[in-house]
């Protein structure tokens, strides 16, 4: 089995990290590990697999995140994902939405560490690619010292290859999914302690990391950092990942270069019937703090949604932007 490099990844985010978003991010960083949105086992087993799981070859390394709690279904969905070519299968034990709770998966599984361990064992027996878990430090009234330790030790004993920890509790009673991303306090030290207790297990930290400098600071304590909203809302941050985290040159020096390189992909998608807005909706934060950024966003918002909108809409939007690279402008 090929060893995965977990130093930097972009979080799985519902309604955000679809295949078009991931191709965009891959043009900004060649090394970050990318994750799909969470897909339920039922959808994978019974749904339109090509629509749900298909991805562009340029996205590698890319991981499939699954939602479920039945070991047999998770094993089957993992096999299907491996067959599609995913580099890793990840089990969601952190999403706090009501829909997820009603389906007995996501963060509510923090209360069932033995079941999570059985799920991981079944997935490990089914596939050769790495199997990982993304969890919280606890839920509701749980003591994070006990809850995180129980999940971690159980899944590692079952063969889990890496553990991604969102360094917040999830309050399933009283907070909305959106509130659960901000209100529970961050406890990075709890994740650091887990790493010290499990030195041989890759531990990746997630939650509230605002940028690459902060990611580098976390890497003094853990094996990897996962960026979520900061990567999506300000994608220009990803331009510095390869140089700052991996000591390598980025695929493209500027956002303009990345967009130019992405044009053939967009053209091919448009030819298949994809609407331009389905792709360009992920570009909103591309030119944060750069002269012309507002005009860029306005042009895409007004013209990109029109039927038949093509590459010229994106080119015209980019033409509004100044020449400076986003990272330079925002510094």
PDB file of C-alpha atoms in Angstrom:
ATOM      1  CA  UNK A   1       0.000   0.000   0.000  1.00  0.00           C
ATOM      2  CA  UNK A   2       1.352   3.426  -0.960  1.00  0.00           C
ATOM      3  CA  UNK A   3       2.019   5.669   2.024  1.00  0.00           C
ATOM      4  CA  UNK A   4      -0.169   8.763   2.120  1.00  0.00           C
ATOM      5  CA  UNK A   5       1.328  12.193   2.807  1.00  0.00           C
ATOM      6  CA  UNK A   6      -1.002  13.843   5.307  1.00  0.00           C
ATOM      7  CA  UNK A   7       0.890  17.084   5.903  1.00  0.00           C
ATOM      8  CA  UNK A   8      -1.785  19.227   4.242  1.00  0.00           C
ATOM      9  CA  UNK A   9      -5.322  18.520   3.083  1.00  0.00           C
ATOM     10  CA  UNK A  10      -8.506  20.351   2.140  1.00  0.00           C
ATOM     11  CA  UNK A  11     -11.499  19.310   4.224  1.00  0.00           C
ATOM     12  CA  UNK A  12     -14.561  17.518   2.885  1.00  0.00           C
ATOM     13  CA  UNK A  13     -17.349  20.127   2.843  1.00  0.00           C
ATOM     14  CA  UNK A  14     -20.949  19.466   1.891  1.00  0.00           C
ATOM     15  CA  UNK A  15     -22.142  21.421  -1.169  1.00  0.00           C
ATOM     16  CA  UNK A  16     -18.632  22.804  -1.660  1.00  0.00           C
ATOM     17  CA  UNK A  17     -15.920  20.256  -2.420  1.00  0.00           C
ATOM     18  CA  UNK A  18     -17.504  18.731  -5.503  1.00  0.00           C
ATOM     19  CA  UNK A  19     -15.448  17.547  -8.481  1.00  0.00           C
ATOM     20  CA  UNK A  20     -15.221  21.027 -10.050  1.00  0.00           C
ATOM     21  CA  UNK A  21     -14.008  22.559  -6.809  1.00  0.00           C
ATOM     22  CA  UNK A  22     -11.383  19.850  -6.441  1.00  0.00           C
ATOM     23  CA  UNK A  23     -10.042  20.339  -9.966  1.00  0.00           C
ATOM     24  CA  UNK A  24      -9.762  24.058  -9.218  1.00  0.00           C
ATOM     25  CA  UNK A  25      -7.901  23.399  -5.974  1.00  0.00           C
ATOM     26  CA  UNK A  26      -5.580  20.949  -7.718  1.00  0.00           C
ATOM     27  CA  UNK A  27      -4.496  23.728 -10.090  1.00  0.00           C
ATOM     28  CA  UNK A  28      -3.447  25.719  -7.010  1.00  0.00           C
ATOM     29  CA  UNK A  29      -1.633  22.941  -5.149  1.00  0.00           C
ATOM     30  CA  UNK A  30      -0.205  19.775  -6.580  1.00  0.00           C
ATOM     31  CA  UNK A  31       0.467  18.171  -3.190  1.00  0.00           C
ATOM     32  CA  UNK A  32      -2.559  18.766  -0.947  1.00  0.00           C
ATOM     33  CA  UNK A  33      -4.741  15.736  -0.285  1.00  0.00           C
ATOM     34  CA  UNK A  34      -8.274  16.522  -1.483  1.00  0.00           C
ATOM     35  CA  UNK A  35     -11.531  15.093  -0.130  1.00  0.00           C
ATOM     36  CA  UNK A  36     -14.962  14.617  -1.643  1.00  0.00           C
ATOM     37  CA  UNK A  37     -18.140  15.796  -0.033  1.00  0.00           C
ATOM     38  CA  UNK A  38     -19.588  13.137   2.262  1.00  0.00           C
ATOM     39  CA  UNK A  39     -21.506  10.488   0.299  1.00  0.00           C
ATOM     40  CA  UNK A  40     -23.800   8.073   2.142  1.00  0.00           C
ATOM     41  CA  UNK A  41     -23.372   4.348   1.756  1.00  0.00           C
ATOM     42  CA  UNK A  42     -26.927   4.048   0.480  1.00  0.00           C
ATOM     43  CA  UNK A  43     -26.245   6.539  -2.293  1.00  0.00           C
ATOM     44  CA  UNK A  44     -23.030   4.777  -3.286  1.00  0.00           C
ATOM     45  CA  UNK A  45     -24.579   1.316  -3.331  1.00  0.00           C
ATOM     46  CA  UNK A  46     -27.929   2.169  -4.911  1.00  0.00           C
ATOM     47  CA  UNK A  47     -27.469   5.546  -6.632  1.00  0.00           C
ATOM     48  CA  UNK A  48     -25.946   6.907  -9.836  1.00  0.00           C
ATOM     49  CA  UNK A  49     -22.334   6.037  -9.121  1.00  0.00           C
ATOM     50  CA  UNK A  50     -20.794   7.901 -12.014  1.00  0.00           C
ATOM     51  CA  UNK A  51     -22.558  11.100 -11.011  1.00  0.00           C
ATOM     52  CA  UNK A  52     -21.753  10.661  -7.322  1.00  0.00           C
ATOM     53  CA  UNK A  53     -18.234   9.253  -7.504  1.00  0.00           C
ATOM     54  CA  UNK A  54     -16.792  10.168 -10.897  1.00  0.00           C
ATOM     55  CA  UNK A  55     -13.796  12.483 -10.763  1.00  0.00           C
ATOM     56  CA  UNK A  56     -11.086  13.902 -12.995  1.00  0.00           C
ATOM     57  CA  UNK A  57      -7.735  12.111 -13.051  1.00  0.00           C
ATOM     58  CA  UNK A  58      -5.977  15.390 -12.251  1.00  0.00           C
ATOM     59  CA  UNK A  59      -7.490  15.350  -8.749  1.00  0.00           C
ATOM     60  CA  UNK A  60      -5.125  12.681  -7.355  1.00  0.00           C
ATOM     61  CA  UNK A  61      -4.410  12.306  -4.504  1.00  0.00           C
ATOM     62  CA  UNK A  62      -8.105  12.368  -3.644  1.00  0.00           C
ATOM     63  CA  UNK A  63     -10.061  10.648  -0.869  1.00  0.00           C
ATOM     64  CA  UNK A  64     -13.688   9.554  -0.745  1.00  0.00           C
ATOM     65  CA  UNK A  65     -15.568  10.399   2.450  1.00  0.00           C
ATOM     66  CA  UNK A  66     -18.366   8.003   3.357  1.00  0.00           C
ATOM     67  CA  UNK A  67     -21.264   8.421   5.754  1.00  0.00           C
ATOM     68  CA  UNK A  68     -22.786   5.327   7.311  1.00  0.00           C
ATOM     69  CA  UNK A  69     -22.817   3.027  10.322  1.00  0.00           C
ATOM     70  CA  UNK A  70     -23.444  -0.456   8.946  1.00  0.00           C
ATOM     71  CA  UNK A  71     -20.123  -2.322   8.619  1.00  0.00           C
ATOM     72  CA  UNK A  72     -21.279  -4.407   5.653  1.00  0.00           C
ATOM     73  CA  UNK A  73     -22.593  -1.393   3.756  1.00  0.00           C
ATOM     74  CA  UNK A  74     -19.441   0.589   4.497  1.00  0.00           C
ATOM     75  CA  UNK A  75     -17.288  -2.284   3.278  1.00  0.00           C
ATOM     76  CA  UNK A  76     -19.279  -2.484   0.048  1.00  0.00           C
ATOM     77  CA  UNK A  77     -19.195   1.291  -0.487  1.00  0.00           C
ATOM     78  CA  UNK A  78     -15.446   1.313   0.225  1.00  0.00           C
ATOM     79  CA  UNK A  79     -14.899  -1.415  -2.400  1.00  0.00           C
ATOM     80  CA  UNK A  80     -16.883   0.612  -4.918  1.00  0.00           C
ATOM     81  CA  UNK A  81     -14.878   3.749  -4.102  1.00  0.00           C
ATOM     82  CA  UNK A  82     -11.599   1.904  -4.460  1.00  0.00           C
ATOM     83  CA  UNK A  83     -12.817   0.598  -7.809  1.00  0.00           C
ATOM     84  CA  UNK A  84     -13.359   4.170  -8.957  1.00  0.00           C
ATOM     85  CA  UNK A  85      -9.710   4.897  -8.156  1.00  0.00           C
ATOM     86  CA  UNK A  86      -9.860   6.863  -4.907  1.00  0.00           C
ATOM     87  CA  UNK A  87      -6.589   6.992  -2.993  1.00  0.00           C
ATOM     88  CA  UNK A  88      -8.211   6.754   0.455  1.00  0.00           C
ATOM     89  CA  UNK A  89     -11.575   5.973   2.026  1.00  0.00           C
ATOM     90  CA  UNK A  90     -12.583   8.170   4.969  1.00  0.00           C
ATOM     91  CA  UNK A  91     -15.368   7.537   7.486  1.00  0.00           C
ATOM     92  CA  UNK A  92     -17.307  10.580   8.719  1.00  0.00           C
ATOM     93  CA  UNK A  93     -17.695  10.565  12.513  1.00  0.00           C
ATOM     94  CA  UNK A  94     -17.953  14.334  12.837  1.00  0.00           C
ATOM     95  CA  UNK A  95     -20.867  15.818  10.863  1.00  0.00           C
ATOM     96  CA  UNK A  96     -23.518  17.193  13.267  1.00  0.00           C
ATOM     97  CA  UNK A  97     -26.476  17.759  10.920  1.00  0.00           C
ATOM     98  CA  UNK A  98     -29.953  16.504  11.847  1.00  0.00           C
ATOM     99  CA  UNK A  99     -30.176  14.465   8.658  1.00  0.00           C
ATOM    100  CA  UNK A 100     -26.954  12.698   9.534  1.00  0.00           C
ATOM    101  CA  UNK A 101     -28.114  11.977  13.102  1.00  0.00           C
ATOM    102  CA  UNK A 102     -31.371  10.518  11.857  1.00  0.00           C
ATOM    103  CA  UNK A 103     -29.365   8.170   9.672  1.00  0.00           C
ATOM    104  CA  UNK A 104     -27.181   7.109  12.633  1.00  0.00           C
ATOM    105  CA  UNK A 105     -23.926   8.338  11.229  1.00  0.00           C
ATOM    106  CA  UNK A 106     -21.695  11.365  11.532  1.00  0.00           C
ATOM    107  CA  UNK A 107     -20.941  12.910  14.928  1.00  0.00           C
ATOM    108  CA  UNK A 108     -23.529  10.864  16.827  1.00  0.00           C
ATOM    109  CA  UNK A 109     -21.223   7.866  16.305  1.00  0.00           C
ATOM    110  CA  UNK A 110     -18.833   9.428  18.834  1.00  0.00           C
ATOM    111  CA  UNK A 111     -21.152   7.789  21.368  1.00  0.00           C
ATOM    112  CA  UNK A 112     -20.582   4.339  19.825  1.00  0.00           C
ATOM    113  CA  UNK A 113     -16.811   3.783  19.595  1.00  0.00           C
ATOM    114  CA  UNK A 114     -17.165  -0.006  19.423  1.00  0.00           C
ATOM    115  CA  UNK A 115     -19.436   0.271  16.380  1.00  0.00           C
ATOM    116  CA  UNK A 116     -17.038   2.710  14.698  1.00  0.00           C
ATOM    117  CA  UNK A 117     -14.194   0.255  15.272  1.00  0.00           C
ATOM    118  CA  UNK A 118     -16.238  -2.548  13.660  1.00  0.00           C
ATOM    119  CA  UNK A 119     -16.948  -0.290  10.694  1.00  0.00           C
ATOM    120  CA  UNK A 120     -13.264   0.473  10.244  1.00  0.00           C
ATOM    121  CA  UNK A 121     -12.322  -3.196  10.516  1.00  0.00           C
ATOM    122  CA  UNK A 122     -14.860  -4.088   7.817  1.00  0.00           C
ATOM    123  CA  UNK A 123     -13.615  -1.351   5.508  1.00  0.00           C
ATOM    124  CA  UNK A 124      -9.977  -2.351   6.060  1.00  0.00           C
ATOM    125  CA  UNK A 125     -10.808  -5.949   5.164  1.00  0.00           C
ATOM    126  CA  UNK A 126     -12.502  -4.799   1.965  1.00  0.00           C
ATOM    127  CA  UNK A 127      -9.903  -2.476   0.420  1.00  0.00           C
ATOM    128  CA  UNK A 128      -6.154  -2.077  -0.022  1.00  0.00           C
ATOM    129  CA  UNK A 129      -6.102   1.739   0.048  1.00  0.00           C
ATOM    130  CA  UNK A 130      -5.804   3.611   3.362  1.00  0.00           C
ATOM    131  CA  UNK A 131      -8.902   3.818   5.558  1.00  0.00           C
ATOM    132  CA  UNK A 132      -9.137   6.882   7.792  1.00  0.00           C
ATOM    133  CA  UNK A 133     -11.598   8.443  10.242  1.00  0.00           C
ATOM    134  CA  UNK A 134     -12.599  12.092  10.716  1.00  0.00           C
ATOM    135  CA  UNK A 135     -14.119  12.810  14.124  1.00  0.00           C
ATOM    136  CA  UNK A 136     -14.709  15.468  16.786  1.00  0.00           C
ATOM    137  CA  UNK A 137     -13.123  15.621  20.237  1.00  0.00           C
ATOM    138  CA  UNK A 138     -16.503  14.694  21.685  1.00  0.00           C
ATOM    139  CA  UNK A 139     -20.227  15.398  21.599  1.00  0.00           C
ATOM    140  CA  UNK A 140     -22.644  17.019  24.049  1.00  0.00           C
ATOM    141  CA  UNK A 141     -21.748  16.195  27.657  1.00  0.00           C
ATOM    142  CA  UNK A 142     -18.917  13.811  26.812  1.00  0.00           C
ATOM    143  CA  UNK A 143     -15.541  14.392  28.435  1.00  0.00           C
ATOM    144  CA  UNK A 144     -13.154  14.963  25.468  1.00  0.00           C
ATOM    145  CA  UNK A 145     -10.343  13.254  27.369  1.00  0.00           C
ATOM    146  CA  UNK A 146     -12.376  10.054  27.498  1.00  0.00           C
ATOM    147  CA  UNK A 147     -14.392  10.300  24.275  1.00  0.00           C
ATOM    148  CA  UNK A 148     -11.546  11.074  21.892  1.00  0.00           C
ATOM    149  CA  UNK A 149      -9.330   8.454  23.491  1.00  0.00           C
ATOM    150  CA  UNK A 150     -12.063   5.812  23.119  1.00  0.00           C
ATOM    151  CA  UNK A 151     -12.641   6.550  19.444  1.00  0.00           C
ATOM    152  CA  UNK A 152      -8.926   6.816  18.648  1.00  0.00           C
ATOM    153  CA  UNK A 153      -7.848   3.618  20.382  1.00  0.00           C
ATOM    154  CA  UNK A 154     -10.756   1.661  18.961  1.00  0.00           C
ATOM    155  CA  UNK A 155     -10.247   2.637  15.330  1.00  0.00           C
ATOM    156  CA  UNK A 156      -6.463   2.301  15.500  1.00  0.00           C
ATOM    157  CA  UNK A 157      -6.813  -1.216  16.898  1.00  0.00           C
ATOM    158  CA  UNK A 158      -9.159  -1.931  13.983  1.00  0.00           C
ATOM    159  CA  UNK A 159      -6.499  -0.835  11.491  1.00  0.00           C
ATOM    160  CA  UNK A 160      -7.292   2.845  10.875  1.00  0.00           C
ATOM    161  CA  UNK A 161      -4.409   4.408   8.912  1.00  0.00           C
ATOM    162  CA  UNK A 162      -4.861   8.000  10.139  1.00  0.00           C
ATOM    163  CA  UNK A 163      -7.177  10.018  12.365  1.00  0.00           C
ATOM    164  CA  UNK A 164      -8.398  13.508  11.453  1.00  0.00           C
ATOM    165  CA  UNK A 165      -9.682  15.413  14.476  1.00  0.00           C
ATOM    166  CA  UNK A 166     -11.877  18.507  14.307  1.00  0.00           C
ATOM    167  CA  UNK A 167     -10.716  20.146  17.532  1.00  0.00           C
ATOM    168  CA  UNK A 168     -14.207  21.075  18.738  1.00  0.00           C
ATOM    169  CA  UNK A 169     -17.046  19.270  20.413  1.00  0.00           C
ATOM    170  CA  UNK A 170     -20.265  18.888  18.448  1.00  0.00           C
ATOM    171  CA  UNK A 171     -23.379  19.827  20.407  1.00  0.00           C
ATOM    172  CA  UNK A 172     -26.090  17.695  18.822  1.00  0.00           C
ATOM    173  CA  UNK A 173     -28.699  19.088  21.206  1.00  0.00           C
ATOM    174  CA  UNK A 174     -29.023  22.856  21.043  1.00  0.00           C
ATOM    175  CA  UNK A 175     -26.766  23.988  18.190  1.00  0.00           C
ATOM    176  CA  UNK A 176     -27.327  24.006  14.440  1.00  0.00           C
ATOM    177  CA  UNK A 177     -24.737  22.513  12.072  1.00  0.00           C
ATOM    178  CA  UNK A 178     -23.569  26.046  11.234  1.00  0.00           C
ATOM    179  CA  UNK A 179     -23.271  26.975  14.911  1.00  0.00           C
ATOM    180  CA  UNK A 180     -21.329  23.768  15.528  1.00  0.00           C
ATOM    181  CA  UNK A 181     -18.616  25.044  13.198  1.00  0.00           C
ATOM    182  CA  UNK A 182     -18.024  28.157  15.310  1.00  0.00           C
ATOM    183  CA  UNK A 183     -19.529  28.179  18.798  1.00  0.00           C
ATOM    184  CA  UNK A 184     -17.949  25.184  20.581  1.00  0.00           C
ATOM    185  CA  UNK A 185     -14.479  26.348  21.628  1.00  0.00           C
ATOM    186  CA  UNK A 186     -11.427  25.020  19.851  1.00  0.00           C
ATOM    187  CA  UNK A 187      -9.158  22.781  21.908  1.00  0.00           C
ATOM    188  CA  UNK A 188      -6.021  22.224  19.882  1.00  0.00           C
ATOM    189  CA  UNK A 189      -4.124  21.082  22.960  1.00  0.00           C
ATOM    190  CA  UNK A 190      -6.436  18.072  23.244  1.00  0.00           C
ATOM    191  CA  UNK A 191      -5.378  16.971  19.756  1.00  0.00           C
ATOM    192  CA  UNK A 192      -1.724  17.577  20.581  1.00  0.00           C
ATOM    193  CA  UNK A 193      -2.093  15.349  23.640  1.00  0.00           C
ATOM    194  CA  UNK A 194      -3.613  12.627  21.493  1.00  0.00           C
ATOM    195  CA  UNK A 195      -0.597  12.774  19.199  1.00  0.00           C
ATOM    196  CA  UNK A 196       1.796  12.498  22.137  1.00  0.00           C
ATOM    197  CA  UNK A 197      -0.161   9.492  23.390  1.00  0.00           C
ATOM    198  CA  UNK A 198      -0.156   7.840  19.948  1.00  0.00           C
ATOM    199  CA  UNK A 199       3.205   8.783  18.417  1.00  0.00           C
ATOM    200  CA  UNK A 200       3.063   6.099  15.697  1.00  0.00           C
ATOM    201  CA  UNK A 201      -0.387   7.068  14.391  1.00  0.00           C
ATOM    202  CA  UNK A 202      -0.776   9.886  11.844  1.00  0.00           C
ATOM    203  CA  UNK A 203      -2.891  12.566  13.544  1.00  0.00           C
ATOM    204  CA  UNK A 204      -4.274  15.425  11.444  1.00  0.00           C
ATOM    205  CA  UNK A 205      -5.758  18.531  13.054  1.00  0.00           C
ATOM    206  CA  UNK A 206      -8.780  20.391  11.680  1.00  0.00           C
ATOM    207  CA  UNK A 207     -10.988  23.268  12.786  1.00  0.00           C
ATOM    208  CA  UNK A 208     -10.604  27.039  12.643  1.00  0.00           C
ATOM    209  CA  UNK A 209      -7.164  27.059  11.003  1.00  0.00           C
ATOM    210  CA  UNK A 210      -7.066  30.447   9.230  1.00  0.00           C
ATOM    211  CA  UNK A 211      -4.067  30.085   6.948  1.00  0.00           C
ATOM    212  CA  UNK A 212      -0.756  28.517   5.984  1.00  0.00           C
ATOM    213  CA  UNK A 213       1.350  30.157   8.704  1.00  0.00           C
ATOM    214  CA  UNK A 214      -0.940  28.723  11.356  1.00  0.00           C
ATOM    215  CA  UNK A 215      -0.854  25.351   9.617  1.00  0.00           C
ATOM    216  CA  UNK A 216       2.936  25.345   9.810  1.00  0.00           C
ATOM    217  CA  UNK A 217       2.729  26.071  13.542  1.00  0.00           C
ATOM    218  CA  UNK A 218       0.382  23.094  14.058  1.00  0.00           C
ATOM    219  CA  UNK A 219       2.818  20.856  12.193  1.00  0.00           C
ATOM    220  CA  UNK A 220       5.210  21.278  15.099  1.00  0.00           C
ATOM    221  CA  UNK A 221       2.768  19.145  17.131  1.00  0.00           C
ATOM    222  CA  UNK A 222       0.852  16.884  14.720  1.00  0.00           C
ATOM    223  CA  UNK A 223       1.420  15.078  11.440  1.00  0.00           C
ATOM    224  CA  UNK A 224      -0.941  17.044   9.270  1.00  0.00           C
ATOM    225  CA  UNK A 225      -3.301  19.998   9.000  1.00  0.00           C
ATOM    226  CA  UNK A 226      -6.656  20.090   7.240  1.00  0.00           C
ATOM    227  CA  UNK A 227      -8.005  23.452   6.071  1.00  0.00           C
ATOM    228  CA  UNK A 228     -11.720  23.858   5.455  1.00  0.00           C
ATOM    229  CA  UNK A 229     -13.461  27.193   5.043  1.00  0.00           C
ATOM    230  CA  UNK A 230     -10.197  29.156   4.799  1.00  0.00           C
ATOM    231  CA  UNK A 231      -9.223  27.084   1.763  1.00  0.00           C
ATOM    232  CA  UNK A 232     -12.620  27.345   0.118  1.00  0.00           C
ATOM    233  CA  UNK A 233     -13.491  30.973   0.809  1.00  0.00           C
ATOM    234  CA  UNK A 234      -9.951  32.254   0.133  1.00  0.00           C
ATOM    235  CA  UNK A 235      -8.561  29.724  -2.364  1.00  0.00           C
ATOM    236  CA  UNK A 236      -5.574  31.978  -3.125  1.00  0.00           C
ATOM    237  CA  UNK A 237      -4.128  30.610   0.130  1.00  0.00           C
ATOM    238  CA  UNK A 238      -3.571  27.292  -1.616  1.00  0.00           C
ATOM    239  CA  UNK A 239      -1.073  28.864  -4.028  1.00  0.00           C
ATOM    240  CA  UNK A 240       1.554  28.827  -1.272  1.00  0.00           C
ATOM    241  CA  UNK A 241       0.919  25.321   0.089  1.00  0.00           C
ATOM    242  CA  UNK A 242       3.422  23.469  -2.074  1.00  0.00           C
ATOM    243  CA  UNK A 243       6.280  25.870  -1.376  1.00  0.00           C
ATOM    244  CA  UNK A 244       5.546  26.545   2.306  1.00  0.00           C
ATOM    245  CA  UNK A 245       4.537  23.035   3.413  1.00  0.00           C
ATOM    246  CA  UNK A 246       6.255  20.713   0.957  1.00  0.00           C
ATOM    247  CA  UNK A 247       9.227  22.791  -0.243  1.00  0.00           C
ATOM    248  CA  UNK A 248       8.219  22.420  -3.867  1.00  0.00           C
ATOM    249  CA  UNK A 249       7.118  24.741  -6.656  1.00  0.00           C
ATOM    250  CA  UNK A 250       3.384  25.313  -7.046  1.00  0.00           C
ATOM    251  CA  UNK A 251       1.685  24.156 -10.271  1.00  0.00           C
ATOM    252  CA  UNK A 252       1.028  27.801 -11.161  1.00  0.00           C
ATOM    253  CA  UNK A 253       2.506  31.049  -9.891  1.00  0.00           C
ATOM    254  CA  UNK A 254      -0.670  33.139  -9.982  1.00  0.00           C
ATOM    255  CA  UNK A 255      -4.412  32.669  -9.925  1.00  0.00           C
ATOM    256  CA  UNK A 256      -4.570  33.944 -13.505  1.00  0.00           C
ATOM    257  CA  UNK A 257      -2.165  31.181 -14.573  1.00  0.00           C
ATOM    258  CA  UNK A 258      -4.259  28.588 -12.764  1.00  0.00           C
ATOM    259  CA  UNK A 259      -7.436  29.757 -14.470  1.00  0.00           C
ATOM    260  CA  UNK A 260      -5.762  29.698 -17.874  1.00  0.00           C
ATOM    261  CA  UNK A 261      -4.606  26.125 -17.270  1.00  0.00           C
ATOM    262  CA  UNK A 262      -8.129  25.169 -16.208  1.00  0.00           C
ATOM    263  CA  UNK A 263      -9.798  26.460 -19.387  1.00  0.00           C
ATOM    264  CA  UNK A 264      -9.627  23.115 -21.279  1.00  0.00           C
ATOM    265  CA  UNK A 265     -11.320  21.339 -18.372  1.00  0.00           C
ATOM    266  CA  UNK A 266     -14.077  23.961 -18.239  1.00  0.00           C
ATOM    267  CA  UNK A 267     -14.546  23.798 -21.998  1.00  0.00           C
ATOM    268  CA  UNK A 268     -14.871  20.003 -21.871  1.00  0.00           C
ATOM    269  CA  UNK A 269     -17.400  20.241 -19.032  1.00  0.00           C
ATOM    270  CA  UNK A 270     -19.476  22.814 -20.902  1.00  0.00           C
ATOM    271  CA  UNK A 271     -19.507  20.506 -23.928  1.00  0.00           C
ATOM    272  CA  UNK A 272     -20.995  17.780 -21.698  1.00  0.00           C
ATOM    273  CA  UNK A 273     -23.825  20.078 -20.651  1.00  0.00           C
ATOM    274  CA  UNK A 274     -22.439  21.378 -17.350  1.00  0.00           C
ATOM    275  CA  UNK A 275     -23.516  24.959 -16.685  1.00  0.00           C
ATOM    276  CA  UNK A 276     -20.709  27.457 -16.236  1.00  0.00           C
ATOM    277  CA  UNK A 277     -22.011  28.597 -12.846  1.00  0.00           C
ATOM    278  CA  UNK A 278     -21.653  25.057 -11.468  1.00  0.00           C
ATOM    279  CA  UNK A 279     -17.908  25.516 -11.905  1.00  0.00           C
ATOM    280  CA  UNK A 280     -17.367  29.238 -11.382  1.00  0.00           C
ATOM    281  CA  UNK A 281     -19.346  29.332  -8.117  1.00  0.00           C
ATOM    282  CA  UNK A 282     -16.166  27.997  -6.511  1.00  0.00           C
ATOM    283  CA  UNK A 283     -14.103  30.954  -7.759  1.00  0.00           C
ATOM    284  CA  UNK A 284     -15.761  33.707  -5.698  1.00  0.00           C
ATOM    285  CA  UNK A 285     -12.839  34.229  -3.304  1.00  0.00           C
ATOM    286  CA  UNK A 286     -10.077  33.727  -5.856  1.00  0.00           C
ATOM    287  CA  UNK A 287      -8.888  37.336  -5.924  1.00  0.00           C
ATOM    288  CA  UNK A 288      -9.368  38.451  -2.342  1.00  0.00           C
ATOM    289  CA  UNK A 289      -7.853  41.942  -1.750  1.00  0.00           C
ATOM    290  CA  UNK A 290      -6.731  42.253  -5.377  1.00  0.00           C
ATOM    291  CA  UNK A 291      -7.811  45.346  -7.362  1.00  0.00           C
ATOM    292  CA  UNK A 292     -10.858  44.432  -9.426  1.00  0.00           C
ATOM    293  CA  UNK A 293     -11.934  41.522  -7.228  1.00  0.00           C
ATOM    294  CA  UNK A 294     -15.419  42.940  -6.698  1.00  0.00           C
ATOM    295  CA  UNK A 295     -15.932  43.447 -10.420  1.00  0.00           C
ATOM    296  CA  UNK A 296     -14.701  39.882 -11.008  1.00  0.00           C
ATOM    297  CA  UNK A 297     -17.273  38.491  -8.587  1.00  0.00           C
ATOM    298  CA  UNK A 298     -20.070  40.676  -9.919  1.00  0.00           C
ATOM    299  CA  UNK A 299     -19.417  39.672 -13.527  1.00  0.00           C
ATOM    300  CA  UNK A 300     -19.490  35.956 -12.687  1.00  0.00           C
ATOM    301  CA  UNK A 301     -22.608  36.374 -10.548  1.00  0.00           C
ATOM    302  CA  UNK A 302     -24.497  38.259 -13.253  1.00  0.00           C
ATOM    303  CA  UNK A 303     -23.240  36.584 -16.428  1.00  0.00           C
ATOM    304  CA  UNK A 304     -22.137  33.121 -15.317  1.00  0.00           C
ATOM    305  CA  UNK A 305     -25.664  32.021 -14.401  1.00  0.00           C
ATOM    306  CA  UNK A 306     -27.131  32.796 -17.825  1.00  0.00           C
ATOM    307  CA  UNK A 307     -28.058  29.879 -20.086  1.00  0.00           C
ATOM    308  CA  UNK A 308     -25.295  29.216 -22.587  1.00  0.00           C
ATOM    309  CA  UNK A 309     -22.662  31.137 -20.618  1.00  0.00           C
ATOM    310  CA  UNK A 310     -19.225  30.103 -21.868  1.00  0.00           C
ATOM    311  CA  UNK A 311     -15.520  30.641 -21.381  1.00  0.00           C
ATOM    312  CA  UNK A 312     -15.728  34.240 -22.541  1.00  0.00           C
ATOM    313  CA  UNK A 313     -17.656  35.071 -19.345  1.00  0.00           C
ATOM    314  CA  UNK A 314     -14.786  33.834 -17.192  1.00  0.00           C
ATOM    315  CA  UNK A 315     -12.172  35.536 -19.374  1.00  0.00           C
ATOM    316  CA  UNK A 316     -14.059  38.822 -19.184  1.00  0.00           C
ATOM    317  CA  UNK A 317     -14.348  38.489 -15.406  1.00  0.00           C
ATOM    318  CA  UNK A 318     -10.607  37.858 -15.050  1.00  0.00           C
ATOM    319  CA  UNK A 319      -9.906  40.918 -17.199  1.00  0.00           C
ATOM    320  CA  UNK A 320     -11.310  43.084 -14.380  1.00  0.00           C
ATOM    321  CA  UNK A 321      -8.553  41.964 -11.998  1.00  0.00           C
ATOM    322  CA  UNK A 322      -5.219  43.654 -11.355  1.00  0.00           C
ATOM    323  CA  UNK A 323      -1.944  41.943 -12.134  1.00  0.00           C
ATOM    324  CA  UNK A 324      -0.765  41.234  -8.587  1.00  0.00           C
ATOM    325  CA  UNK A 325      -0.870  37.693  -7.233  1.00  0.00           C
ATOM    326  CA  UNK A 326      -3.519  37.292  -4.504  1.00  0.00           C
ATOM    327  CA  UNK A 327      -1.079  36.216  -1.808  1.00  0.00           C
ATOM    328  CA  UNK A 328       1.052  39.306  -2.463  1.00  0.00           C
ATOM    329  CA  UNK A 329      -1.949  41.603  -2.364  1.00  0.00           C
ATOM    330  CA  UNK A 330      -3.296  40.154   0.868  1.00  0.00           C
ATOM    331  CA  UNK A 331       0.006  40.125   2.710  1.00  0.00           C
TER     332      UNK A 331
END
